[in-house]
Tab-separated table of C-alpha atoms in Angstrom:
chain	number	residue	atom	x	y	z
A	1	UNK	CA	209.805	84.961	140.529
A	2	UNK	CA	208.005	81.888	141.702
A	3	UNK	CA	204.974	83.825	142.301
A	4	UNK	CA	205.042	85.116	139.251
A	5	UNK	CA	205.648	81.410	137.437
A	6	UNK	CA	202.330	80.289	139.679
A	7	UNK	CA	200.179	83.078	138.902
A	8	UNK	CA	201.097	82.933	135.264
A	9	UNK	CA	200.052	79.244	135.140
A	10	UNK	CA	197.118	80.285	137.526
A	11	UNK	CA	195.996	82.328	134.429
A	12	UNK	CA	196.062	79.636	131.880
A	13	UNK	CA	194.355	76.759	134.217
A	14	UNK	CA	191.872	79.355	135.175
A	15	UNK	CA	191.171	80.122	131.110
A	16	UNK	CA	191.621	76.372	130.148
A	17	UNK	CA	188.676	75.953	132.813
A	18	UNK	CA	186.869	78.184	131.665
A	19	UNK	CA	186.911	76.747	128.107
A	20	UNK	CA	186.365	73.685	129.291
A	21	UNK	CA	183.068	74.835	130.832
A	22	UNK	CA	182.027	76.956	128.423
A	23	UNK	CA	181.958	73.765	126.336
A	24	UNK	CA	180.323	71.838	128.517
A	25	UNK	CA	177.645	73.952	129.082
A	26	UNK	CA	177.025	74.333	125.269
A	27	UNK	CA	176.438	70.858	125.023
A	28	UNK	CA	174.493	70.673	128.568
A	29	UNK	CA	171.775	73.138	127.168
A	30	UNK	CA	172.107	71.531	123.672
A	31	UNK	CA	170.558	68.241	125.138
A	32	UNK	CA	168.494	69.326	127.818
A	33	UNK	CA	166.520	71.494	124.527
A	34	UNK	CA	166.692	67.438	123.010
A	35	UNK	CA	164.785	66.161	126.343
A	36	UNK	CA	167.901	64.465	128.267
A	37	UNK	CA	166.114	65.094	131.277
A	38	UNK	CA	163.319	62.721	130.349
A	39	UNK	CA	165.755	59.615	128.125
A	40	UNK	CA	168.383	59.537	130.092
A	41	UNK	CA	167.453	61.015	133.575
A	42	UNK	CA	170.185	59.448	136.231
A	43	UNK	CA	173.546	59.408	133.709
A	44	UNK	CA	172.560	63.619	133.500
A	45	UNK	CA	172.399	64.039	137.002
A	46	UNK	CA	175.450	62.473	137.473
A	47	UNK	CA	177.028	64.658	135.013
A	48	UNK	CA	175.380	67.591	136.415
A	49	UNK	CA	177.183	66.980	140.127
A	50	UNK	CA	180.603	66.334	138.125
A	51	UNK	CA	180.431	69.733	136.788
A	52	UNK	CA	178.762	71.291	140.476
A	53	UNK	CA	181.900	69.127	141.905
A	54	UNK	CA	184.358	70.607	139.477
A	55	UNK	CA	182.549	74.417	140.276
A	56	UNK	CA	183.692	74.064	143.701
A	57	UNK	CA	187.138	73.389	142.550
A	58	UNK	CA	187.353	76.662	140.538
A	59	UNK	CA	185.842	78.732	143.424
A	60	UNK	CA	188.248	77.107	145.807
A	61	UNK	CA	191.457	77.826	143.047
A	62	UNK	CA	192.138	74.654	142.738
A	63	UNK	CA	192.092	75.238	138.863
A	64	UNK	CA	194.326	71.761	137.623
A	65	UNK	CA	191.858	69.731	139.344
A	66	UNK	CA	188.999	71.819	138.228
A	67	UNK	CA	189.821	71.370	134.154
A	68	UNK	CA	190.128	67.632	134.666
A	69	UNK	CA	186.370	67.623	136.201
A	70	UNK	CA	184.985	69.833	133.962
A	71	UNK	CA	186.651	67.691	130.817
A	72	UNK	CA	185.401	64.576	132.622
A	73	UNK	CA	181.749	65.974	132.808
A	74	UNK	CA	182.215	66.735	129.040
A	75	UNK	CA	183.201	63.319	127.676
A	76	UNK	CA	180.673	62.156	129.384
A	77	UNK	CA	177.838	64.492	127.831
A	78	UNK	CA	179.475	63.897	124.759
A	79	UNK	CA	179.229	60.038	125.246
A	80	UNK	CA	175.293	60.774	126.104
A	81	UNK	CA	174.816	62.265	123.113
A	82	UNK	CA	176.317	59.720	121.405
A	83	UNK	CA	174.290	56.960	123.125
A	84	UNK	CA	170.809	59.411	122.188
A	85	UNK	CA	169.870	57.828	118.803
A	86	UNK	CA	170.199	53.994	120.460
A	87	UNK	CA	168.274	55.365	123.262
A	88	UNK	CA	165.669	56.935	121.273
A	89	UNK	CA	165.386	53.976	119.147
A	90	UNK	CA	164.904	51.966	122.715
A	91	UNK	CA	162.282	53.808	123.363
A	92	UNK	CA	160.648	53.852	119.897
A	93	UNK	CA	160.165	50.244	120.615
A	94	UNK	CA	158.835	50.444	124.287
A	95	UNK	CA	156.064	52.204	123.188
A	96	UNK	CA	155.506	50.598	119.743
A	97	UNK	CA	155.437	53.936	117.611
A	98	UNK	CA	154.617	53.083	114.481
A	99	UNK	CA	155.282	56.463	112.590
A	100	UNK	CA	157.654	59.458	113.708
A	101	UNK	CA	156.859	62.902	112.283
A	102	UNK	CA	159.607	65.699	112.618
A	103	UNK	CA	159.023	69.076	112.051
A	104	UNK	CA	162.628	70.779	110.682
A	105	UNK	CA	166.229	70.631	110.653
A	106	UNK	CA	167.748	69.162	113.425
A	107	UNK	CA	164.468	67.191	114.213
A	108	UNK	CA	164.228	66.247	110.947
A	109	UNK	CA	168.029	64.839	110.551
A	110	UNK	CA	167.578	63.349	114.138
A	111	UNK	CA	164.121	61.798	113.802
A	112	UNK	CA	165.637	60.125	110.176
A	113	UNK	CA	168.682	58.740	111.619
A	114	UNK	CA	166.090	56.640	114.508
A	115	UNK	CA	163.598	56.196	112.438
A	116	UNK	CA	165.996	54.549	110.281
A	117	UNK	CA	167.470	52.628	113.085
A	118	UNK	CA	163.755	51.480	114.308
A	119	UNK	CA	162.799	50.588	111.030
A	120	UNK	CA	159.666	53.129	111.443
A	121	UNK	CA	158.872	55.203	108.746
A	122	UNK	CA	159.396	59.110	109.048
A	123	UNK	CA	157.559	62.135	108.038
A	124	UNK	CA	159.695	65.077	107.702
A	125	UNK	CA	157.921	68.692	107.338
A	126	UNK	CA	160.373	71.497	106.205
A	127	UNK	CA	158.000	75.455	107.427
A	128	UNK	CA	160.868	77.294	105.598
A	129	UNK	CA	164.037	77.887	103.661
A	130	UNK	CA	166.338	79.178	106.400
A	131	UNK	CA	168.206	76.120	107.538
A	132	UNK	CA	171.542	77.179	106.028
A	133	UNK	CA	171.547	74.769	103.092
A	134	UNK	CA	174.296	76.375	101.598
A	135	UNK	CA	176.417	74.538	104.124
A	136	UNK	CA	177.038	71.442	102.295
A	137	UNK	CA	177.044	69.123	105.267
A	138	UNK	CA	173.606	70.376	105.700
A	139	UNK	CA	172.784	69.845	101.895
A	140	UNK	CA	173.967	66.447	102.610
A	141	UNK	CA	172.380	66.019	105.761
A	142	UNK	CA	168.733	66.765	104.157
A	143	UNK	CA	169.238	64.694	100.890
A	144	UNK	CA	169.560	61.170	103.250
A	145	UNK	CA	166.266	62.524	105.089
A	146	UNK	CA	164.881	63.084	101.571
A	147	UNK	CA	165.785	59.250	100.859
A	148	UNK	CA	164.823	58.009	104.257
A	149	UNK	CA	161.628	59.919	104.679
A	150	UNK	CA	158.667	61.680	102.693
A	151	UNK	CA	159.353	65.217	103.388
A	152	UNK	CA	156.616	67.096	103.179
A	153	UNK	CA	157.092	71.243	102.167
A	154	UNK	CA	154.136	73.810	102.775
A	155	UNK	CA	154.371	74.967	99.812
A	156	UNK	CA	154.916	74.727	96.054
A	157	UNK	CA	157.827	77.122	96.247
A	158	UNK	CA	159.149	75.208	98.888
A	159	UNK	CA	158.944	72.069	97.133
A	160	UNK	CA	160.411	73.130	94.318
A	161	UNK	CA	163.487	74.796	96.594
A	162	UNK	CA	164.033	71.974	98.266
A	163	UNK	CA	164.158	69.686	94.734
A	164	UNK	CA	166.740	72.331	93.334
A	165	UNK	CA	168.856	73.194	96.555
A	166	UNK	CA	168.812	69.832	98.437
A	167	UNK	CA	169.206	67.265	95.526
A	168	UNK	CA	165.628	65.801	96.676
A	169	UNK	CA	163.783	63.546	94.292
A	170	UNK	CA	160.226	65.020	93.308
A	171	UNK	CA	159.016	61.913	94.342
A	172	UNK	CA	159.529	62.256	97.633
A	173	UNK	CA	158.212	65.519	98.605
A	174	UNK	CA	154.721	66.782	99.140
A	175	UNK	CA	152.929	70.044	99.426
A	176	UNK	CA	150.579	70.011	102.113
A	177	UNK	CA	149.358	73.379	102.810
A	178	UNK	CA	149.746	75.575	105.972
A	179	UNK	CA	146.310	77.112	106.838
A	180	UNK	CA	142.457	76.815	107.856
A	181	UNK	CA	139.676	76.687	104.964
A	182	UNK	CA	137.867	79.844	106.144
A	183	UNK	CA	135.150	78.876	103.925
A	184	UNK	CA	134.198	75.801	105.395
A	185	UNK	CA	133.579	77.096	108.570
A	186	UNK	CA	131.419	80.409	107.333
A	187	UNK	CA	127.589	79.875	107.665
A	188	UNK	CA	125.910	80.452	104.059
């Protein structure tokens, strides 16, 4: 009966661990696509031993001890991407950038948000309709870029999609067009 009990709550540490991971690793790949590797180089390594540390605990069964690894190496990737825009912005300065230009969504929403902090002005390029504005957090998300930034669409249609769906002023967005004059490089 006591077996059973322990290998019962074996189970759920074993799946709580799991989840816990699974998270973790989410976010892990989510910043190392975001450059963590390069901003914030020692407080990732760090991380990355709590979660090999917490790895060893799940291969050795000691599950319990495991999950409360695993969450600690989580809060603290969540904490680093909290600290990313501050970071960014420190670095903005270091190297006196004097314009940031973003190319789509989450670059876009990203670059915005330290641009805005850095008081450097932003150009955002939108290549396509298939950022899920439907979502209205993303609707949202693109009409404070269109306020912060001069977006800049590739082409008329995209312009005027991004006017209608997003809620951005005309104003603010520009059609500059993808493409090579084939012309001007033809010998006549």
């Amino acid at each position: 009966s006591d077996l059973a009990l322990d290998s019962g709550l074996d189970a759920r540490l074993r799946k709580q661990a799991q989840e816990v991971l699974a998270e973790l690793l989410e976010l892990q790949f989510a910043l190392q696509e975001q450059g963590v590797e390069k901003w914030a180089p020692a407080p990732f390594a760090e991380i990355k031993a709590i979660a090999a540390d917490a790895d060893a605990l799940y291969k050795s069964r000691q599950y319990e001890q495991a999950v409360a690894r695993y969450q600690q190496g989580l809060a603290a990737l969540q904490a680093l991407q909290a600290s990313m825009p501050q970071e960014l912005k420190r670095l903005l300065e270091q190297e006196k950038v004097d314009l940031i230009h973003a190319h789509e969504f989450d670059a876009n929403t990203q670059g915005a948000l330290v641009a805005a902090l850095a008081g450097i002005p932003i150009v955002a390029t939108v290549h396509g309709k298939n950022y899920f504005w439907e979502k209205l957090r993303r609707r949202l998300a693109y009409r404070w870029v269109s306020r912060t930034a001069i977006m800049v669409a590739v082409s008329e249609n995209l312009k005027q999609f991004i006017i209608e769906k997003v809620g951005a002023s005309p104003d603010r967005v520009r059609v500059l067009y993808n493409g090579v004059d084939l012309l001007s490089h033809c010998d006549a």
